[in-house]
Tab-separated table of C-alpha atoms in Angstrom:
chain	number	residue	atom	x	y	z
A	221	ILE	CA	-53.431	-61.302	30.835
A	222	LYS	CA	-52.692	-57.950	29.848
A	223	LEU	CA	-53.947	-56.029	32.902
A	224	ALA	CA	-54.983	-57.088	36.491
A	225	CYS	CA	-56.491	-54.627	39.196
A	226	ILE	CA	-56.714	-55.560	42.729
A	227	PRO	CA	-58.975	-52.554	44.107
A	228	THR	CA	-58.424	-51.844	47.744
A	229	THR	CA	-61.516	-50.072	48.370
A	230	PRO	CA	-65.241	-51.436	48.308
A	231	GLY	CA	-67.001	-48.554	46.854
A	232	THR	CA	-65.618	-47.378	43.315
A	233	GLY	CA	-66.475	-50.261	41.173
A	234	SER	CA	-63.390	-48.816	39.281
A	235	HIS	CA	-61.896	-52.129	38.678
A	236	ALA	CA	-64.728	-53.451	36.450
A	237	SER	CA	-65.131	-50.186	34.534
A	238	PRO	CA	-63.484	-47.976	31.384
A	239	ILE	CA	-64.039	-45.337	33.597
A	240	ALA	CA	-61.352	-43.193	36.032
A	241	VAL	CA	-62.097	-40.019	37.302
A	242	ILE	CA	-58.329	-38.068	38.315
A	243	LYS	CA	-57.875	-35.119	39.624
A	244	ASN	CA	-55.696	-32.359	38.536
A	245	ASP	CA	-53.432	-29.780	40.015
A	246	ASN	CA	-56.372	-27.749	40.964
A	247	ASP	CA	-58.540	-30.455	42.602
A	248	VAL	CA	-60.628	-30.435	39.610
A	249	LYS	CA	-61.937	-34.152	38.444
A	250	ILE	CA	-61.211	-35.144	35.277
A	251	PRO	CA	-63.139	-38.083	33.708
A	252	TYR	CA	-61.609	-40.576	31.228
A	253	VAL	CA	-63.275	-43.112	29.517
A	254	ASN	CA	-61.139	-45.555	27.714
A	255	SER	CA	-61.744	-49.726	27.107
A	256	CYS	CA	-58.092	-50.230	28.001
A	257	LEU	CA	-59.019	-48.939	31.507
A	258	THR	CA	-61.387	-51.904	31.838
A	259	PRO	CA	-58.615	-54.954	33.228
A	260	ASP	CA	-58.388	-58.433	32.352
A	261	LEU	CA	-58.201	-59.658	35.979
A	262	ALA	CA	-60.041	-57.751	39.345
A	263	ILE	CA	-58.971	-59.633	42.531
A	264	LEU	CA	-61.430	-58.968	45.494
A	265	ASP	CA	-59.768	-59.406	48.257
A	266	PRO	CA	-62.039	-58.927	51.280
A	267	MET	CA	-58.771	-58.590	53.874
A	268	LEU	CA	-57.738	-55.374	51.765
A	269	ILE	CA	-60.493	-53.611	53.252
A	270	GLU	CA	-60.775	-54.850	56.987
A	271	GLY	CA	-59.116	-52.066	58.330
A	272	ILE	CA	-61.225	-49.247	56.645
A	273	ASN	CA	-62.680	-47.498	59.828
A	274	GLU	CA	-66.983	-47.425	60.075
A	275	PRO	CA	-67.640	-43.838	58.883
A	276	LEU	CA	-65.312	-44.453	55.616
A	277	MET	CA	-66.688	-48.150	55.264
A	278	ALA	CA	-70.244	-45.989	55.281
A	279	GLU	CA	-69.195	-43.921	52.724
A	280	PHE	CA	-67.888	-46.296	50.813
A	281	MET	CA	-71.169	-48.040	51.033
A	282	ALA	CA	-73.462	-45.250	50.103
A	283	ASP	CA	-70.962	-45.025	46.819
A	284	ILE	CA	-72.345	-48.590	45.666
A	285	PHE	CA	-75.704	-47.862	46.614
A	286	ALA	CA	-75.586	-44.580	44.655
A	287	HIS	CA	-73.939	-47.062	41.479
A	288	ALA	CA	-76.536	-49.351	41.774
A	289	ALA	CA	-79.393	-47.499	41.799
A	290	GLU	CA	-78.446	-44.318	39.519
A	291	SER	CA	-77.556	-47.232	36.884
A	292	SER	CA	-80.886	-48.818	37.057
A	293	VAL	CA	-82.993	-45.874	36.638
A	294	SER	CA	-80.639	-44.485	33.747
A	295	LYS	CA	-81.933	-43.673	30.706
A	296	LEU	CA	-79.725	-46.376	28.652
A	297	SER	CA	-80.327	-48.852	31.436
A	298	ASN	CA	-82.387	-52.222	30.471
A	299	ALA	CA	-83.311	-55.365	32.078
A	300	TYR	CA	-79.791	-56.908	32.192
A	301	ILE	CA	-78.620	-53.693	34.003
A	302	LYS	CA	-81.323	-53.358	36.372
A	303	GLN	CA	-80.697	-57.219	37.116
A	304	ILE	CA	-76.990	-56.607	37.911
A	305	ALA	CA	-77.912	-53.535	40.377
A	306	LYS	CA	-80.548	-55.138	42.047
A	307	SER	CA	-78.273	-58.059	42.946
A	308	SER	CA	-75.804	-55.511	44.169
A	309	MET	CA	-77.964	-54.021	46.600
A	310	GLU	CA	-79.118	-57.447	47.949
A	311	LEU	CA	-75.523	-58.134	48.567
A	312	LEU	CA	-75.205	-54.933	49.613
A	313	LEU	CA	-77.868	-54.861	52.036
A	314	GLU	CA	-76.933	-58.420	53.181
A	315	ALA	CA	-73.045	-57.464	53.664
A	316	ALA	CA	-74.412	-54.482	55.900
A	317	ASN	CA	-76.646	-56.443	57.807
A	318	GLU	CA	-73.624	-58.833	58.858
A	319	MET	CA	-71.347	-56.490	59.742
A	320	LYS	CA	-73.744	-55.239	62.112
A	321	SER	CA	-72.177	-58.085	64.297
A	322	SER	CA	-69.346	-59.205	63.132
A	323	ARG	CA	-66.977	-57.538	60.524
A	324	ASN	CA	-65.744	-61.073	59.060
A	325	ALA	CA	-64.045	-62.184	55.964
A	326	LYS	CA	-67.395	-63.250	54.452
A	327	ALA	CA	-69.357	-59.807	54.640
A	328	LEU	CA	-66.263	-58.318	53.298
A	329	GLU	CA	-66.269	-60.146	50.560
A	330	LYS	CA	-70.161	-59.619	49.876
A	331	LEU	CA	-69.353	-55.687	50.077
A	332	MET	CA	-66.597	-56.112	47.435
A	333	PHE	CA	-68.803	-58.524	45.162
A	334	ALA	CA	-71.110	-55.237	45.049
A	335	GLY	CA	-69.005	-53.278	44.726
A	336	HIS	CA	-67.278	-54.861	41.641
A	337	ILE	CA	-71.221	-55.429	40.186
A	338	ALA	CA	-72.428	-52.073	41.315
A	339	GLY	CA	-69.098	-50.853	39.000
A	340	MET	CA	-70.032	-52.982	36.165
A	341	ALA	CA	-73.915	-51.539	36.146
A	342	GLN	CA	-72.743	-48.178	36.435
A	343	SER	CA	-70.091	-48.809	33.673
A	344	ASN	CA	-72.895	-49.763	31.086
A	345	ALA	CA	-75.977	-47.263	32.159
A	346	PHE	CA	-73.449	-44.632	33.515
A	347	VAL	CA	-74.773	-42.468	37.171
A	348	GLY	CA	-76.778	-39.850	36.939
A	349	CYS	CA	-77.483	-36.438	39.346
A	350	CYS	CA	-76.479	-37.816	42.791
A	351	HIS	CA	-72.792	-38.415	41.441
A	352	ALA	CA	-73.564	-34.997	39.686
A	353	LEU	CA	-74.324	-33.128	42.501
A	354	ALA	CA	-71.637	-35.084	44.970
A	355	HIS	CA	-68.972	-34.515	42.494
A	356	ALA	CA	-69.585	-30.715	42.359
A	357	LEU	CA	-70.000	-30.498	46.095
A	358	GLU	CA	-67.084	-32.403	46.995
A	359	GLY	CA	-64.501	-29.472	44.971
A	360	LYS	CA	-67.138	-26.408	46.785
A	361	LEU	CA	-67.385	-27.939	50.441
A	362	ARG	CA	-63.872	-30.368	50.462
A	363	LEU	CA	-65.638	-33.362	50.960
A	364	ARG	CA	-65.021	-36.392	50.191
A	365	HIS	CA	-67.025	-38.845	47.532
A	366	GLY	CA	-68.618	-40.840	50.145
A	367	GLN	CA	-69.679	-37.896	52.616
A	368	ALA	CA	-71.293	-35.448	49.438
A	369	LEU	CA	-72.810	-38.637	48.239
A	370	LEU	CA	-74.804	-38.924	51.446
A	371	SER	CA	-75.832	-35.406	51.901
A	372	VAL	CA	-77.698	-35.898	48.315
A	373	ILE	CA	-78.679	-39.165	47.714
A	374	LYS	CA	-81.848	-39.374	49.767
A	375	PRO	CA	-83.200	-36.281	48.622
A	376	CYS	CA	-82.072	-36.716	45.227
A	377	LEU	CA	-83.789	-40.323	44.580
A	378	GLU	CA	-86.803	-38.856	46.504
A	379	TRP	CA	-87.270	-36.461	44.042
A	380	HIS	CA	-86.743	-38.909	41.197
A	381	ARG	CA	-89.095	-41.228	42.624
A	382	HIS	CA	-91.946	-38.656	42.796
A	383	LYS	CA	-91.376	-37.120	39.260
A	384	LEU	CA	-90.397	-40.256	37.135
A	385	LYS	CA	-92.828	-43.313	39.320
A	386	LEU	CA	-90.595	-45.756	38.525
A	387	LYS	CA	-90.681	-49.276	39.706
A	388	GLU	CA	-87.395	-49.531	40.618
A	389	TYR	CA	-87.669	-46.700	43.195
A	390	ASP	CA	-90.266	-48.814	45.048
A	391	TYR	CA	-87.281	-51.287	45.533
């Protein structure tokens, strides 16, 4: 094993991806893509995220959803990516429903898995306009990534659903 990653947030999926986004000194996000960034091993420990407060957890969940949704309708997507994305959304929904009553280890584990496989999907099909708009808003309005995503994801997906009429939007 040359590279092992242990994510401490559930949303980015970067531990399953050859993509890294780093802010420079001017707070400009710069993407780096290199297969060397994909780890040989990812350790998903749900206890590392148990202390995340609810508003921030909602932002991470929005990022997971956006990765899965955008990769499932990407022009680079295929049947395999669509299935990974759908599985991520199903796990995300299960985790969200379980966390309504109790933030237990099983729910957090499902959330970590959802983020991991959404990261796999987005690293193969990439993300779309939701992320593009969110990244632009982050810099202009000084929003966190999840806040920006939550402000654009619904109108973006509704617009695309109307325009493209893909069955994936029904799901």
